[in-house]
Coordinates of C-alpha atoms in Angstrom, one line a residue:
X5 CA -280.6 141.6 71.6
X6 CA -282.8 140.9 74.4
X7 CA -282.3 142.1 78.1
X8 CA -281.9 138.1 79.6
X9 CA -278.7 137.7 77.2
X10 CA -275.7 136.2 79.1
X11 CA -273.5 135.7 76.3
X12 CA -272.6 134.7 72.5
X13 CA -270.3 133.7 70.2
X14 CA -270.1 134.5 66.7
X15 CA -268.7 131.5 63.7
X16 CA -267.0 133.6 61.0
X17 CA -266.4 130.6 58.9
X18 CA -270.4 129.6 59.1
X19 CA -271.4 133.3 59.9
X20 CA -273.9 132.4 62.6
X21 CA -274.5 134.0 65.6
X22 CA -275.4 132.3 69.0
X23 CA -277.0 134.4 71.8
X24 CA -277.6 132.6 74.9
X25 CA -280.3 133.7 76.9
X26 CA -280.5 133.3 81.0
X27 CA -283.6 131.0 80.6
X28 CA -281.4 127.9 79.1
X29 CA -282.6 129.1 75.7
X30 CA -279.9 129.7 72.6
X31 CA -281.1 131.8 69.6
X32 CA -279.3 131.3 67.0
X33 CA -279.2 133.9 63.9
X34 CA -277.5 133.5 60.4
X35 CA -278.2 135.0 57.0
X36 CA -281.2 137.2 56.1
X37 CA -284.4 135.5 57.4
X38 CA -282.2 132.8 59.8
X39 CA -283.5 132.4 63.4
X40 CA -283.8 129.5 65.6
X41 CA -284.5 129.3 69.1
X42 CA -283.2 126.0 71.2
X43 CA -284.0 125.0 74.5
X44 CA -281.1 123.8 76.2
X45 CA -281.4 123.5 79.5
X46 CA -284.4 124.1 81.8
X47 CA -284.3 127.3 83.0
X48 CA -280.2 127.0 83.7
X49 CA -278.3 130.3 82.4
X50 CA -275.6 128.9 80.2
X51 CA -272.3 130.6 81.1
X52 CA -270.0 129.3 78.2
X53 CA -270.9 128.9 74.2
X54 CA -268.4 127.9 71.6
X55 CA -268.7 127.2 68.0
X56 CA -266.3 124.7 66.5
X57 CA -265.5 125.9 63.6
X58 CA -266.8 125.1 60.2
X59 CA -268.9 122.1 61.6
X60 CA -272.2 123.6 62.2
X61 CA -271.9 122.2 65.9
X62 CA -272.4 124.7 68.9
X63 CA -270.9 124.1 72.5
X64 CA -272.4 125.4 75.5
X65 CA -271.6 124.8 79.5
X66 CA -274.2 125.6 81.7
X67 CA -273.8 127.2 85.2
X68 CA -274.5 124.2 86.8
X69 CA -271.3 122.7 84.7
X70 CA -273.3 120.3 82.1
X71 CA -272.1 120.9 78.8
X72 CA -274.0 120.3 75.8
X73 CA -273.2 120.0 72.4
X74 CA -275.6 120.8 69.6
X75 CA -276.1 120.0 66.1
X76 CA -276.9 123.2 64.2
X77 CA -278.3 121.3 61.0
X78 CA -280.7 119.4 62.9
X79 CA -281.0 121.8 65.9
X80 CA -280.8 119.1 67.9
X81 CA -279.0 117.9 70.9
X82 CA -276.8 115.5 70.1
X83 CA -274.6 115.0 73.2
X84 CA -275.1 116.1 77.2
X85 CA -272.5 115.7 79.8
X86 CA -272.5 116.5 83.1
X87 CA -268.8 117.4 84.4
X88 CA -267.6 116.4 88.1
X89 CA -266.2 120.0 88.4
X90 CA -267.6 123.4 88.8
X91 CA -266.4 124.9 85.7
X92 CA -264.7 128.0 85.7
X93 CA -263.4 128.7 82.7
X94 CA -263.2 126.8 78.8
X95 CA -260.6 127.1 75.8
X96 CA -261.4 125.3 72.2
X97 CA -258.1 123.9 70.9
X98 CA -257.5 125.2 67.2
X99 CA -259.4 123.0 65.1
X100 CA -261.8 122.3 67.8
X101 CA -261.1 118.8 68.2
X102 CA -260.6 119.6 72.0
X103 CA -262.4 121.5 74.7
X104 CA -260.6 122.5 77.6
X105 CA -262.9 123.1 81.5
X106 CA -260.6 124.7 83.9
X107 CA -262.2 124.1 87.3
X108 CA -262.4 125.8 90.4
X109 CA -260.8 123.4 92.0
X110 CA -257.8 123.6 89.8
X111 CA -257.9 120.7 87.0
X112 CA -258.7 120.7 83.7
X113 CA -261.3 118.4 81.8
X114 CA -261.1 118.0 78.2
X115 CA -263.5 116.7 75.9
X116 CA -263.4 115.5 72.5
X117 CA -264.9 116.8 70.1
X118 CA -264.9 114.5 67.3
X119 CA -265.3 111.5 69.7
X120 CA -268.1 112.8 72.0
X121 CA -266.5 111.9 75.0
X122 CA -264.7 113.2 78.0
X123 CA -260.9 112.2 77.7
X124 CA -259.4 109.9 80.0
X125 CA -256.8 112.4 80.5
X126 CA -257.3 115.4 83.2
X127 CA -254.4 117.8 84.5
X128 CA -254.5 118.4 88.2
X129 CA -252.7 121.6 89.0
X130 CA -253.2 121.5 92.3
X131 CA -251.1 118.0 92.4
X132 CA -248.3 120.0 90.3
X133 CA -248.7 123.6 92.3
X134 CA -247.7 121.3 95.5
X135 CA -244.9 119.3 94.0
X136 CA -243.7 122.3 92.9
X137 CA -243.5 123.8 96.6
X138 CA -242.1 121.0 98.2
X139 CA -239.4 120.9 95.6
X140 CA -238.6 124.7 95.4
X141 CA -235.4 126.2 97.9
X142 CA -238.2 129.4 98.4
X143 CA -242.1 129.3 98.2
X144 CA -242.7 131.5 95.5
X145 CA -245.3 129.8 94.4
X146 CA -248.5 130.6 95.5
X147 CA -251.1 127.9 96.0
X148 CA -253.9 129.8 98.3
X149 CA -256.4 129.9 95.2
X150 CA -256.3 126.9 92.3
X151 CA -259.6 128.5 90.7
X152 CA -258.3 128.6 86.8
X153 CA -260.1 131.9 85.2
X154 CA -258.0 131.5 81.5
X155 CA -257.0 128.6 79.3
X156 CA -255.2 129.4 76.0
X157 CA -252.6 127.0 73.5
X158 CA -249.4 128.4 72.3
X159 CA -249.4 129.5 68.9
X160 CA -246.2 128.0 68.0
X161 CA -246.9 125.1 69.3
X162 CA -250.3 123.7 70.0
X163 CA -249.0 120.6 72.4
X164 CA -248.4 123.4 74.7
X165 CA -250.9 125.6 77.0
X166 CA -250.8 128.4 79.2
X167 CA -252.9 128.2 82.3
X168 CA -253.8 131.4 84.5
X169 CA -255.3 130.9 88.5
X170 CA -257.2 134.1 89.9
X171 CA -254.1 133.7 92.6
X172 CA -251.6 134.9 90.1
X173 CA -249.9 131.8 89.5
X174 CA -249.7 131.1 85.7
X175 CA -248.1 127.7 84.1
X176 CA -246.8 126.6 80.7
X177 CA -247.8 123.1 80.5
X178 CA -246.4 120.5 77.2
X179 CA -249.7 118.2 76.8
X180 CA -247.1 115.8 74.7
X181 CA -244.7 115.4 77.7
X182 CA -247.6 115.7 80.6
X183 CA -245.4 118.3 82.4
X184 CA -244.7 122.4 83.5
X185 CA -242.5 123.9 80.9
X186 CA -242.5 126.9 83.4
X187 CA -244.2 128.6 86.3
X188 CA -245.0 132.3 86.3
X189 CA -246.1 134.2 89.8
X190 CA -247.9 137.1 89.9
X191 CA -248.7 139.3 93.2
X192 CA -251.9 140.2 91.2
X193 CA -255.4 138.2 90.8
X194 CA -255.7 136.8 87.2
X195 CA -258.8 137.0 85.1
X196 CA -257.5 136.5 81.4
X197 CA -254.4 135.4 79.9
X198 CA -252.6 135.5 76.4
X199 CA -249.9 133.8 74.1
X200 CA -248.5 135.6 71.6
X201 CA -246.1 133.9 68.8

């Protein structure tokens, strides 16, 4: 593994590995004798990568928050978007028929997969972090930072995802009924967050 890697990501199902490198380059490396190298972007260090798995198709989000989708059979690009947010953090829905961009401005994007499109539906936590103050007896919601660091689904149930903010806030959001289930606070700065069934 060379010295400019900045991430990978690894398809059990395909058994490929991607390894991004910081010069918008993707090398890609699968059974004995398998290596490919795609440029991506032009000289842009690629800070996300996701397979979707079973589909030969590679995901990738770039620093400068363009994400591009490649065909691994043809090692081609088949699809380049660039997002209105700064991206802060992604999730691939079980399946991978959604990608989820948490901002740093607190929203989510989400693209389809299977469409090739950015979906007409966003979440803007901020929006919900403010009703949620004005509505509550005591403020013990925290809305000084809406920068989302994690995105994960439920395992139980996959209309439902749990959001984590650096701040500490974390929210269980229903995608089906476009509301918070539940807001967690946290004194503590969030990098990562979990669901377990």
């Amino acid at each position: 593994i060379s010295s400019n890697s900045s991430i990978l990501c690894y398809d059990s199902t395909e058994r490929i590995l991607a390894i991004a490198q910081s010069n918008g380059e993707v090398k890609i490396y699968g059974g004995t004798g398998v290596e490919k190298t795609i440029k991506v972007a032009d000289s842009t260090a690629i800070q996300f990568l996701s397979f979707v798995p079973g589909k030969g198709i590679l995901i990738c989000v770039t620093l400068t928050s363009v994400l591009i989708v490649i065909d691994l059979k043809s090692s081609q690009i088949v699809n380049t978007i660039r997002i209105s947010e700064r991206i802060k953090s992604t999730y691939l829905t079980i399946g991978g028929e959604f990608l989820f961009l948490g901002s740093y401005e607190g929203k989510i994007v989400i693209y389809d997969v299977f469409k090739g499109r950015i979906s007409g539906f966003q979440i803007d936590f901020n929006q919900l972090i403010n009703e949620s103050l004005s509505s509550s007896s005591s403020s013990v919601v925290s809305n000084q930072s809406s920068l989302i660091t994690s995105i994960t689904s439920n395992p139980t149930n996959e209309s439902q995802i749990l959001v984590g903010f650096q701040c500490g806030n974390i929210i269980l959001y229903d995608l089906s009924k476009q509301k918070h289930l539940s807001i967690f606070v946290n004194s503590k700065e969030i990098s990562s967050v979990t669901c377990l069934a």
